[in-house]
Coordinates of C-alpha atoms and ligand atoms in Angstrom, one line a residue:
M893 CA 154.3 86.1 142.0
L894 CA 152.5 88.8 144.0
P895 CA 148.8 87.7 144.3
G896 CA 146.1 90.3 143.8
L897 CA 144.2 91.3 146.9
M898 CA 140.6 91.6 145.5
M899 CA 137.7 89.5 146.7
D900 CA 137.1 86.0 145.3
Y901 CA 133.4 86.7 144.8
P902 CA 131.8 83.7 143.0
L903 CA 130.2 84.3 139.6
T904 CA 126.8 82.6 140.4
L905 CA 123.5 83.3 139.0
D906 CA 121.7 84.1 142.3
K907 CA 123.6 87.5 142.2
I908 CA 121.5 88.5 139.1
V909 CA 118.2 87.8 140.8
E910 CA 119.3 89.7 144.0
H911 CA 120.5 92.6 142.0
A912 CA 117.1 92.7 140.0
R913 CA 115.2 92.5 143.3
R914 CA 117.2 95.4 144.8
M915 CA 117.7 97.7 142.0
T916 CA 114.8 97.3 139.7
P917 CA 112.0 95.6 141.7
Q918 CA 109.2 97.5 139.8
K919 CA 110.4 96.6 136.2
R920 CA 108.1 94.2 134.5
I921 CA 108.1 90.9 132.8
K922 CA 105.1 90.3 130.5
T923 CA 104.0 87.1 128.9
K924 CA 101.6 86.8 126.1
L925 CA 99.2 84.0 127.3
P926 CA 98.4 81.1 124.9
A927 CA 94.6 82.1 124.7
G928 CA 95.6 85.8 124.2
G929 CA 95.8 88.6 126.9
W930 CA 98.8 89.2 129.0
H931 CA 100.3 88.0 132.4
S932 CA 102.5 90.7 133.9
Y933 CA 104.5 90.9 137.1
S934 CA 107.4 92.8 138.5
Y935 CA 111.1 91.6 139.0
A936 CA 110.2 91.7 142.9
D937 CA 107.4 89.1 142.2
F938 CA 109.6 87.2 139.9
A939 CA 112.5 86.9 142.5
A940 CA 110.0 85.7 145.1
R941 CA 108.8 83.0 142.8
V942 CA 112.4 82.0 141.8
N943 CA 113.1 81.4 145.4
K944 CA 109.9 79.3 145.9
L945 CA 111.0 77.3 143.0
G946 CA 114.5 76.7 144.6
N947 CA 112.7 75.4 147.7
L948 CA 110.3 73.4 145.7
L949 CA 113.0 71.5 143.9
A950 CA 115.2 71.0 147.1
G951 CA 112.1 69.6 148.6
L952 CA 111.7 67.1 145.8
G953 CA 115.1 65.7 147.0
L954 CA 117.1 66.9 144.0
G955 CA 120.9 66.5 144.5
L956 CA 123.6 69.0 143.3
G957 CA 124.1 68.6 139.6
D958 CA 120.8 66.8 139.0
R959 CA 119.3 67.7 135.6
V960 CA 115.8 69.3 135.4
G961 CA 114.4 69.4 131.9
T962 CA 112.1 72.2 130.7
F963 CA 109.7 71.8 127.9
A964 CA 108.1 75.2 127.3
W965 CA 107.5 78.2 125.1
N966 CA 109.0 81.6 126.0
N967 CA 107.2 82.6 129.2
H968 CA 107.6 83.7 132.8
Q969 CA 107.5 80.2 134.3
H970 CA 110.3 79.2 131.9
L971 CA 112.2 82.3 133.1
E972 CA 111.7 81.2 136.6
C973 CA 113.2 77.8 135.7
Y974 CA 116.3 79.6 134.1
F975 CA 117.1 80.9 137.6
G976 CA 115.3 78.7 140.2
I977 CA 116.8 75.4 138.8
P978 CA 120.4 76.6 138.9
M979 CA 119.9 78.3 142.2
A980 CA 118.7 74.9 143.7
G981 CA 122.2 73.6 142.5
A982 CA 120.6 71.6 139.6
V983 CA 121.1 72.0 135.9
C984 CA 118.4 73.7 133.7
H985 CA 118.2 71.4 130.6
T986 CA 116.0 73.1 128.0
L987 CA 114.3 70.6 125.7
N988 CA 113.7 71.5 122.1
I989 CA 110.0 71.3 121.7
R990 CA 110.2 70.7 118.0
L991 CA 112.1 67.5 118.1
S992 CA 110.5 64.2 117.3
A993 CA 109.4 61.9 120.1
E994 CA 112.3 59.6 119.4
Q995 CA 114.9 62.5 119.5
L996 CA 113.5 63.7 122.7
K997 CA 113.5 60.4 124.4
Y998 CA 117.2 60.0 123.4
I999 CA 118.1 63.5 124.8
I1000 CA 116.1 63.1 128.0
E1001 CA 117.7 59.8 128.7
H1002 CA 121.2 60.9 127.6
A1003 CA 120.9 63.9 130.0
G1004 CA 119.4 61.8 132.7
D1005 CA 116.7 64.3 133.5
K1006 CA 115.2 63.6 137.0
V1007 CA 112.4 66.2 136.7
I1008 CA 110.8 67.8 133.7
I1009 CA 108.8 71.1 134.0
V1010 CA 106.2 71.1 131.2
D1011 CA 104.2 73.8 129.6
G1012 CA 100.6 72.2 129.5
T1013 CA 100.0 73.5 126.1
L1014 CA 102.8 71.3 124.8
L1015 CA 101.5 68.1 126.6
P1016 CA 100.5 66.3 123.5
L1017 CA 104.1 66.2 122.3
L1018 CA 105.4 64.8 125.4
E1019 CA 102.5 62.4 126.3
P1020 CA 103.4 59.7 123.8
I1021 CA 106.9 59.0 125.4
A1022 CA 106.3 60.0 129.1
H1023 CA 105.6 56.5 130.2
Q1024 CA 108.9 55.2 128.7
L1025 CA 110.9 57.9 130.6
H1026 CA 111.6 55.8 133.7
G1027 CA 114.4 58.0 134.9
V1028 CA 112.1 61.0 135.3
E1029 CA 110.8 61.1 138.9
H1030 CA 108.4 64.0 138.5
F1031 CA 106.6 65.9 135.8
L1032 CA 105.5 69.4 136.9
L1033 CA 102.9 70.9 134.8
F1034 CA 101.8 74.6 134.3
N1035 CA 99.4 76.3 131.9
C1036 CA 96.9 73.6 132.2
E1037 CA 93.8 72.3 133.8
A1038 CA 94.2 70.4 137.1
S1039 CA 93.1 67.2 135.4
A1040 CA 96.1 67.3 133.1
V1041 CA 98.1 65.6 135.8
D1042 CA 96.2 62.4 134.9
R1043 CA 97.8 62.4 131.5
L1044 CA 101.3 61.9 132.7
P1045 CA 102.8 59.6 135.2
R1046 CA 104.3 60.9 138.5
A1047 CA 102.8 64.4 137.7
A1048 CA 101.9 67.4 139.8
L1049 CA 100.8 71.0 139.2
Y1050 CA 103.8 73.5 139.2
E1051 CA 101.6 76.3 140.6
D1052 CA 100.2 74.2 143.5
L1053 CA 103.7 73.2 144.6
L1054 CA 104.9 76.8 144.2
A1055 CA 102.0 78.0 146.4
Q1056 CA 103.0 75.8 149.2
A1057 CA 106.8 76.7 149.0
S1058 CA 108.5 79.4 151.1
D1059 CA 110.0 82.3 149.3
D1060 CA 112.9 82.4 151.8
F1061 CA 115.6 80.5 150.1
T1062 CA 119.4 80.0 150.6
P1063 CA 120.9 79.3 147.1
R1064 CA 122.7 76.1 146.8
C1065 CA 125.2 77.2 144.1
A1066 CA 128.2 78.6 146.1
D1067 CA 130.7 77.2 143.7
E1068 CA 130.9 79.2 140.4
N1069 CA 132.2 76.2 138.5
M1070 CA 129.0 74.2 139.1
A1071 CA 127.1 73.3 136.1
M1072 CA 123.9 75.4 135.6
G1073 CA 122.6 74.7 132.1
L1074 CA 122.5 72.1 129.5
C1075 CA 121.5 72.5 125.8
Y1076 CA 121.8 70.0 123.1
T1077 CA 122.9 71.2 119.7
S1078 CA 120.4 71.0 116.9
G1079 CA 122.5 68.2 115.5
T1080 CA 123.1 69.1 111.8
T1081 CA 125.2 66.1 111.6
G1082 CA 125.3 63.0 113.8
L1083 CA 123.7 62.6 117.2
P1084 CA 122.8 65.8 119.2
K1085 CA 125.7 66.7 121.6
G1086 CA 125.1 68.3 125.1
V1087 CA 126.8 71.6 126.0
L1088 CA 126.9 72.0 129.8
Y1089 CA 127.3 75.6 130.9
S1090 CA 128.7 76.6 134.3
H1091 CA 127.6 79.4 136.5
R1092 CA 130.9 81.1 135.9
S1093 CA 130.7 80.7 132.0
M1094 CA 127.1 82.0 132.0
M1095 CA 127.9 84.9 134.2
L1096 CA 130.9 86.0 132.0
H1097 CA 128.7 85.5 128.9
T1098 CA 126.1 87.7 130.4
L1099 CA 128.6 90.5 131.0
G1100 CA 129.7 89.9 127.5
V1101 CA 126.1 90.4 126.3
L1102 CA 125.7 93.5 128.5
A1103 CA 128.7 95.2 126.9
A1104 CA 127.8 97.9 124.2
A1105 CA 130.2 96.0 121.9
A1106 CA 127.8 93.1 121.9
I1107 CA 124.0 93.9 122.5
G1108 CA 124.2 96.0 125.6
P1109 CA 120.6 96.2 126.9
T1110 CA 120.0 98.7 129.5
E1111 CA 117.2 99.4 132.1
A1112 CA 115.5 101.5 129.5
D1113 CA 115.2 98.7 127.0
V1114 CA 112.1 96.6 126.3
V1115 CA 113.4 93.2 125.1
L1116 CA 111.5 90.6 123.1
P1117 CA 113.3 87.3 122.9
V1118 CA 111.7 85.6 120.0
V1119 CA 114.6 83.1 119.9
P1120 CA 113.2 80.1 121.8
Q1121 CA 114.4 79.6 125.3
F1122 CA 115.5 76.1 124.2
H1123 CA 117.9 77.5 121.7
A1124 CA 121.2 78.3 123.4
M1125 CA 119.5 79.8 126.6
A1126 CA 117.6 82.4 124.4
W1127 CA 121.0 83.8 123.6
G1128 CA 121.6 84.8 127.1
L1129 CA 119.1 87.6 126.9
P1130 CA 117.1 86.6 130.0
Y1131 CA 120.2 86.7 132.1
A1132 CA 121.4 90.1 130.6
C1133 CA 117.8 91.6 130.9
A1134 CA 117.4 90.7 134.5
W1135 CA 120.9 92.1 135.4
A1136 CA 120.3 95.2 133.6
G1137 CA 116.7 95.5 134.7
A1138 CA 115.3 95.8 131.2
S1139 CA 111.7 95.0 130.7
M1140 CA 111.0 91.6 129.1
I1141 CA 108.3 90.6 126.7
M1142 CA 107.8 86.9 126.3
P1143 CA 105.8 85.9 123.3
G1144 CA 104.6 82.5 124.5
P1145 CA 103.5 80.5 121.5
H1146 CA 102.6 83.7 119.4
L1147 CA 105.5 83.5 117.0
Q1148 CA 103.7 84.1 113.8
P1149 CA 104.5 87.3 111.9
A1150 CA 101.2 89.1 112.6
P1151 CA 101.1 88.8 116.4
L1152 CA 104.8 89.6 116.5
A1153 CA 104.3 92.8 114.5
E1154 CA 101.4 93.8 116.8
M1155 CA 103.4 93.0 120.0
I1156 CA 106.4 95.0 118.9
E1157 CA 104.4 98.0 118.0
A1158 CA 102.1 98.0 121.1
E1159 CA 104.8 97.1 123.7
R1160 CA 107.3 99.6 122.1
V1161 CA 109.9 96.8 121.9
T1162 CA 113.5 98.2 121.6
I1163 CA 115.5 95.0 121.2
A1164 CA 114.1 91.9 119.4
A1165 CA 116.1 88.8 118.8
G1166 CA 115.5 85.9 116.4
V1167 CA 116.6 83.9 113.4
P1168 CA 116.4 85.3 109.8
T1169 CA 113.3 83.1 109.0
I1170 CA 111.4 85.0 111.6
W1171 CA 112.5 88.5 110.5
N1172 CA 111.9 87.5 106.9
G1173 CA 108.3 86.5 107.7
L1174 CA 107.8 89.7 109.7
Y1175 CA 109.2 91.9 106.9
H1176 CA 106.7 90.4 104.4
E1177 CA 103.8 90.8 106.9
L1178 CA 104.8 94.4 107.4
R1179 CA 104.7 95.1 103.7
A1180 CA 101.2 93.7 103.6
N1181 CA 100.0 95.2 106.8
P1182 CA 102.1 98.2 107.6
R1183 CA 102.8 99.1 111.3
D1184 CA 105.3 101.4 112.9
I1185 CA 108.1 99.3 114.4
S1186 CA 110.7 102.1 114.4
C1187 CA 110.8 101.8 118.2
V1188 CA 113.2 98.8 117.6
T1189 CA 116.8 100.1 117.9
Q1190 CA 118.4 96.6 117.6
L1191 CA 116.8 93.8 115.6
V1192 CA 119.3 91.1 116.6
V1193 CA 119.5 88.3 114.1
G1194 CA 121.6 85.2 114.3
G1195 CA 121.5 81.4 114.0
S1196 CA 122.0 81.7 110.2
A1197 CA 123.1 84.3 107.8
M1198 CA 120.9 87.4 107.4
P1199 CA 120.7 88.4 103.8
R1200 CA 122.1 91.7 103.0
G1201 CA 118.9 92.6 101.0
L1202 CA 116.8 92.1 104.2
I1203 CA 119.2 94.2 106.3
A1204 CA 118.8 97.0 103.8
A1205 CA 115.0 96.6 103.6
Y1206 CA 114.6 96.8 107.3
E1207 CA 116.7 99.9 107.6
R1208 CA 115.4 101.7 104.4
E1209 CA 111.8 100.9 104.5
L1210 CA 111.1 100.3 108.3
G1211 CA 113.7 102.5 110.0
V1212 CA 115.0 99.6 111.9
N1213 CA 118.7 98.9 112.8
V1214 CA 119.7 95.3 112.2
V1215 CA 122.4 93.8 114.3
H1216 CA 123.7 90.7 112.7
A1217 CA 125.4 88.2 115.1
W1218 CA 127.0 84.8 114.8
G1219 CA 127.0 82.2 117.6
M1220 CA 126.7 78.6 118.5
T1221 CA 125.3 76.6 121.4
E1222 CA 128.9 75.8 122.2
L1223 CA 129.6 79.5 122.7
S1224 CA 126.7 80.2 125.0
P1225 CA 126.1 81.4 122.2
I1226 CA 127.6 84.8 121.4
G1227 CA 130.7 84.9 119.2
T1228 CA 130.5 87.9 116.9
V1229 CA 128.5 91.0 116.2
S1230 CA 128.4 93.1 113.2
K1231 CA 127.8 96.6 114.5
L1232 CA 129.5 99.6 112.7
Q1233 CA 132.6 101.0 114.3
S1234 CA 134.1 104.5 114.0
R1235 CA 136.1 103.5 111.0
H1236 CA 132.7 103.2 109.1
A1237 CA 131.5 106.7 109.9
D1238 CA 131.9 107.9 106.3
L1239 CA 130.6 105.0 104.5
D1240 CA 127.6 105.4 102.2
E1241 CA 124.4 103.3 102.7
A1242 CA 125.4 100.4 100.5
A1243 CA 128.9 100.1 101.9
R1244 CA 127.4 100.1 105.5
W1245 CA 125.1 97.3 104.5
D1246 CA 128.1 95.3 103.2
V1247 CA 129.6 95.6 106.6
K1248 CA 126.4 94.7 108.5
A1249 CA 125.8 91.6 106.3
K1250 CA 129.2 90.2 107.6
Q1251 CA 128.8 88.1 110.8
G1252 CA 131.2 90.7 112.4
Y1253 CA 133.8 91.2 114.9
F1254 CA 134.6 88.9 117.9
V1255 CA 133.2 90.3 121.1
P1256 CA 135.6 90.8 124.0
G1257 CA 136.0 87.4 125.6
V1258 CA 136.1 85.3 122.5
E1259 CA 139.4 84.7 120.5
A1260 CA 139.5 83.3 117.0
R1261 CA 141.8 81.9 114.3
I1262 CA 141.1 80.4 110.9
V1263 CA 143.2 77.4 109.8
D1264 CA 143.7 75.7 106.5
D1265 CA 143.3 72.0 105.8
A1266 CA 146.9 71.3 107.0
G1267 CA 146.1 73.0 110.3
T1268 CA 148.2 76.2 109.7
A1269 CA 146.7 79.6 110.6
S1270 CA 145.5 81.6 107.7
P1271 CA 145.8 85.4 107.2
W1272 CA 143.1 87.9 108.1
D1273 CA 142.9 89.3 104.7
G1274 CA 139.2 89.1 104.0
E1275 CA 139.9 86.5 101.3
T1276 CA 141.6 83.4 102.6
M1277 CA 139.0 80.9 103.6
G1278 CA 139.6 78.4 106.4
E1279 CA 137.9 76.6 109.3
L1280 CA 137.0 78.9 112.2
Q1281 CA 138.4 78.0 115.6
V1282 CA 137.6 79.8 118.8
R1283 CA 138.4 79.8 122.5
G1284 CA 137.3 81.9 125.4
Y1285 CA 135.4 82.3 128.7
W1286 CA 132.2 80.8 127.5
V1287 CA 133.3 78.4 124.9
A1288 CA 132.6 74.6 125.5
G1289 CA 135.7 72.5 126.3
A1290 CA 134.0 69.2 125.9
Y1291 CA 130.6 67.7 125.3
F1292 CA 128.5 66.2 128.1
R1293 CA 128.9 62.5 128.6
S1294 CA 131.2 62.2 125.6
E1295 CA 134.8 61.8 125.2
R1296 CA 136.7 64.9 124.5
D1297 CA 137.4 64.3 120.8
E1298 CA 139.9 65.7 118.3
E1299 CA 137.1 66.1 115.7
H1300 CA 135.7 69.0 117.8
F1301 CA 138.6 70.1 120.1
T1302 CA 142.1 70.6 119.1
S1303 CA 145.0 69.4 121.3
D1304 CA 146.2 73.1 121.8
G1305 CA 142.8 74.2 123.3
W1306 CA 140.7 75.5 120.5
F1307 CA 137.0 74.5 119.6
R1308 CA 136.5 73.6 116.0
T1309 CA 133.4 75.3 114.9
G1310 CA 132.8 73.5 111.7
D1311 CA 132.1 76.9 110.0
V1312 CA 134.3 78.0 107.0
C1313 CA 135.0 81.8 107.0
T1314 CA 137.2 84.6 106.1
I1315 CA 138.3 87.4 108.5
D1316 CA 139.1 90.8 107.2
A1317 CA 142.0 93.0 108.3
S1318 CA 139.7 94.9 110.7
G1319 CA 138.6 91.6 112.4
Y1320 CA 135.2 91.3 110.7
M1321 CA 134.4 87.7 110.0
T1322 CA 132.2 86.3 107.2
I1323 CA 130.8 82.9 107.2
T1324 CA 131.2 81.3 103.9
D1325 CA 129.6 77.9 104.8
R1326 CA 129.4 75.0 107.2
T1327 CA 132.3 72.5 106.3
K1328 CA 129.6 70.1 105.6
D1329 CA 127.5 72.5 103.4
L1330 CA 130.1 73.7 100.9
V1331 CA 129.6 72.7 97.4
K1332 CA 132.8 71.3 95.8
S1333 CA 132.5 71.5 92.0
G1334 CA 135.5 70.3 89.9
G1335 CA 137.7 70.8 92.9
E1336 CA 136.6 74.4 93.4
W1337 CA 134.6 75.5 96.4
I1338 CA 131.1 77.2 95.9
S1339 CA 129.6 78.9 98.9
S1340 CA 126.0 78.0 99.4
V1341 CA 125.6 80.7 101.7
D1342 CA 126.7 83.5 99.2
L1343 CA 124.2 82.0 96.6
E1344 CA 121.4 81.9 99.0
N1345 CA 122.0 85.6 100.1
A1346 CA 122.0 86.7 96.4
L1347 CA 118.9 84.7 95.5
M1348 CA 117.0 86.0 98.6
S1349 CA 117.8 89.5 97.7
Q1350 CA 115.6 89.0 94.5
E1351 CA 112.2 90.5 94.7
S1352 CA 110.7 87.3 93.4
V1353 CA 112.1 85.0 96.1
L1354 CA 110.9 84.5 99.5
E1355 CA 113.3 81.8 100.6
A1356 CA 116.2 80.0 99.0
A1357 CA 118.4 77.1 100.0
V1358 CA 121.4 75.8 98.1
I1359 CA 122.7 72.4 98.5
A1360 CA 125.2 70.1 96.8
V1361 CA 124.0 67.3 94.6
P1362 CA 126.2 64.5 93.4
D1363 CA 127.3 65.0 89.7
A1364 CA 129.1 62.4 87.6
R1365 CA 131.4 65.0 85.8
W1366 CA 132.0 67.6 88.6
G1367 CA 131.7 65.6 91.7
E1368 CA 129.1 68.1 93.1
R1369 CA 126.9 70.7 91.6
P1370 CA 124.8 73.4 93.4
L1371 CA 121.0 73.0 93.3
A1372 CA 118.7 75.8 94.5
V1373 CA 115.5 75.2 96.3
L1374 CA 113.3 78.2 96.1
V1375 CA 110.1 79.4 97.6
P1376 CA 108.8 82.2 95.3
L1377 CA 106.7 85.1 96.1
A1378 CA 103.2 85.3 94.5
D1379 CA 104.2 85.6 91.0
G1380 CA 106.9 82.9 90.7
C1381 CA 110.4 83.2 89.7
D1382 CA 112.1 83.5 86.2
E1383 CA 115.2 81.3 86.2
S1384 CA 117.0 83.2 83.5
K1385 CA 116.5 86.4 85.4
L1386 CA 117.9 84.9 88.5
N1387 CA 121.0 83.5 86.6
E1388 CA 121.5 86.9 85.0
C1389 CA 121.6 88.5 88.4
L1390 CA 123.9 85.8 90.0
L1391 CA 126.3 86.3 87.0
Q1392 CA 126.9 89.9 88.2
A1393 CA 128.4 88.7 91.3
F1394 CA 129.7 85.2 90.7
P1395 CA 131.6 83.1 88.1
K1396 CA 129.6 81.1 85.7
F1397 CA 130.4 77.7 87.3
W1398 CA 128.7 79.0 90.5
L1399 CA 125.2 79.0 88.9
P1400 CA 122.9 76.4 90.2
D1401 CA 122.3 73.6 87.7
R1402 CA 118.8 73.2 88.7
Y1403 CA 116.1 75.3 90.4
V1404 CA 113.4 73.4 92.3
I1405 CA 110.2 75.3 93.4
V1406 CA 108.7 74.2 96.6
D1407 CA 105.9 75.4 98.9
E1408 CA 108.1 75.4 102.0
I1409 CA 111.7 74.8 102.9
P1410 CA 112.0 72.3 105.7
K1411 CA 113.2 73.8 108.9
T1412 CA 115.3 72.4 111.9
G1413 CA 113.9 72.5 115.5
V1414 CA 115.2 76.1 115.9
G1415 CA 113.9 77.4 112.6
K1416 CA 117.0 77.2 110.4
M1417 CA 116.8 75.9 106.9
D1418 CA 117.2 72.0 107.3
K1419 CA 119.9 71.2 104.7
K1420 CA 120.3 67.7 106.0
A1421 CA 116.5 67.1 105.1
L1422 CA 116.9 68.8 101.7
R1423 CA 120.0 66.6 100.9
A1424 CA 118.0 63.6 101.9
M1425 CA 115.2 64.7 99.5
F1426 CA 117.6 65.4 96.6
A1427 CA 120.3 62.9 97.5
G1428 CA 120.7 61.2 94.2
G1429 CA 120.4 64.5 92.2
E1430 CA 116.8 63.4 91.6
L1431 CA 114.2 66.2 91.7
G1432 CA 111.7 64.3 93.9
Ligands
AMP2113 P1 123.4 76.4 116.7 O1 124.3 76.0 117.8 O2 122.2 75.6 116.6 O3 122.9 77.9 117.0 O4 124.1 76.4 115.5 C1 125.3 77.2 115.2 C2 125.7 77.4 113.8 O5 124.6 78.2 113.1 C3 127.0 78.0 113.5 O6 128.0 77.1 113.6 C4 126.8 78.4 112.1 O7 126.9 77.5 111.1 C5 125.3 79.0 112.1 N1 125.1 80.3 112.3 C6 124.9 81.0 113.5 N2 124.8 82.3 113.3 C7 125.1 82.5 112.0 C8 125.1 83.8 111.2 N3 124.9 84.9 111.6 N4 125.4 83.6 109.8 C9 125.5 82.3 109.4 N5 125.5 81.2 110.1 C10 125.2 81.3 111.5

């Protein structure tokens, strides 16, 4: 072998901060403050504070690889943690603020967090368990009164310590294979599992996000990550924005449709990213209180399936291009993106929306295959369903502090996603279901996702979730849980419309009307909770 003669230049996150400081020092990061109003500073100020945080953490005696939890909304301090913690050689463990106290305690202890950096506005959520967290040596608080330190053990003020720290810092992350981030999956089944990112995987993922084939933010973009920073590193957007020099708008706790609409219009946001529930809410807000959000060139949506009807409504009524993406915490998270390609140039509107409603093509850096029950690779014909397996530069190879198991990782080096999908001849993937969410009726599969999409495209339906309920005759039957819009839903009309797309046996046996569909910590419909509510086929 003749070795190449290029530099072995480590893929470590400090390079991003240095690049932003040198290339786009004047570009801004703005945070909407909890009480309203804005905090705004430049990438130059940001870089200085990241260095201070590195010194602060080193001064606390943190060793390489130690875990530092964050418990915060999307804001500039949380961004500082995204860089300062890994640059100190530690691991940034983003804690999901929507978990129960019991779940949080489990995850903090499993991760072995030594320090937790806490957004003071969330203190009441952490207070009840703080005294039981004996492994946590320091709680650092921001966004709070000085007296808040009395409410937690071993607590100090983040800003005070930062003010005392020097901004001259030598990063302690020379090795690209060091761990840099830790995120626990939302745990739709079983206990939450930790995904441990390395500097290398996150840098390669960031290059992936920067590619035009994926999201491709540039210096000219104004990016609003609505996706929480605790959901798969805010889909890698903070790293991509800093490297590109894009402006960032951090929404803080203001995630309701009205303030989001106002923020997007006022700040001329060009890229906004969030789960379908958020964009569904925003769409209905804009119908009631119109605003011009046509500044958005990419409304990135992932985390669950974006209904085709909503994609169409955004484009037709609001002039907003929707970019549907599929990912997983285990993929850092980007796997596929459903942008149009040159082959789609001549398609009419309706056909274009069909393409965009798919989860999309695999971005460069991620390889995929679908396999049947026997483990044989299935064809990419757009029809054959199988389990999706992936591998690539930013795909998990094992879970943190857990045995590498065959349930999730195959012996020939693929990650089993647990998603069921088809892939068409041009490489566009369509999720049909989670393996655990498919409805099996009389031996035939029914896709809950397809039914939900069809139901949510109805004028009368705000949200729809379809789950399997046990049935003596068929094994399982679909049950639809609906949140209607103002005037309620007419079941027979819904059935009539479903029959245009699906066979009769796909029709839900029952419709249940609820005020709200329970959501997981990251805002997805919580089918585990729905199954628990309707477990025996009883209608609660
Ligand atoms: P998480 O790691 O919590 O983000 O969950 C990942 C799971 O969310 C995937 O395995 C899919 O089941 C689901 N998911 C993510 N994006 C999409 C999408 N665009 N359409 C349908 N399901 C999605």
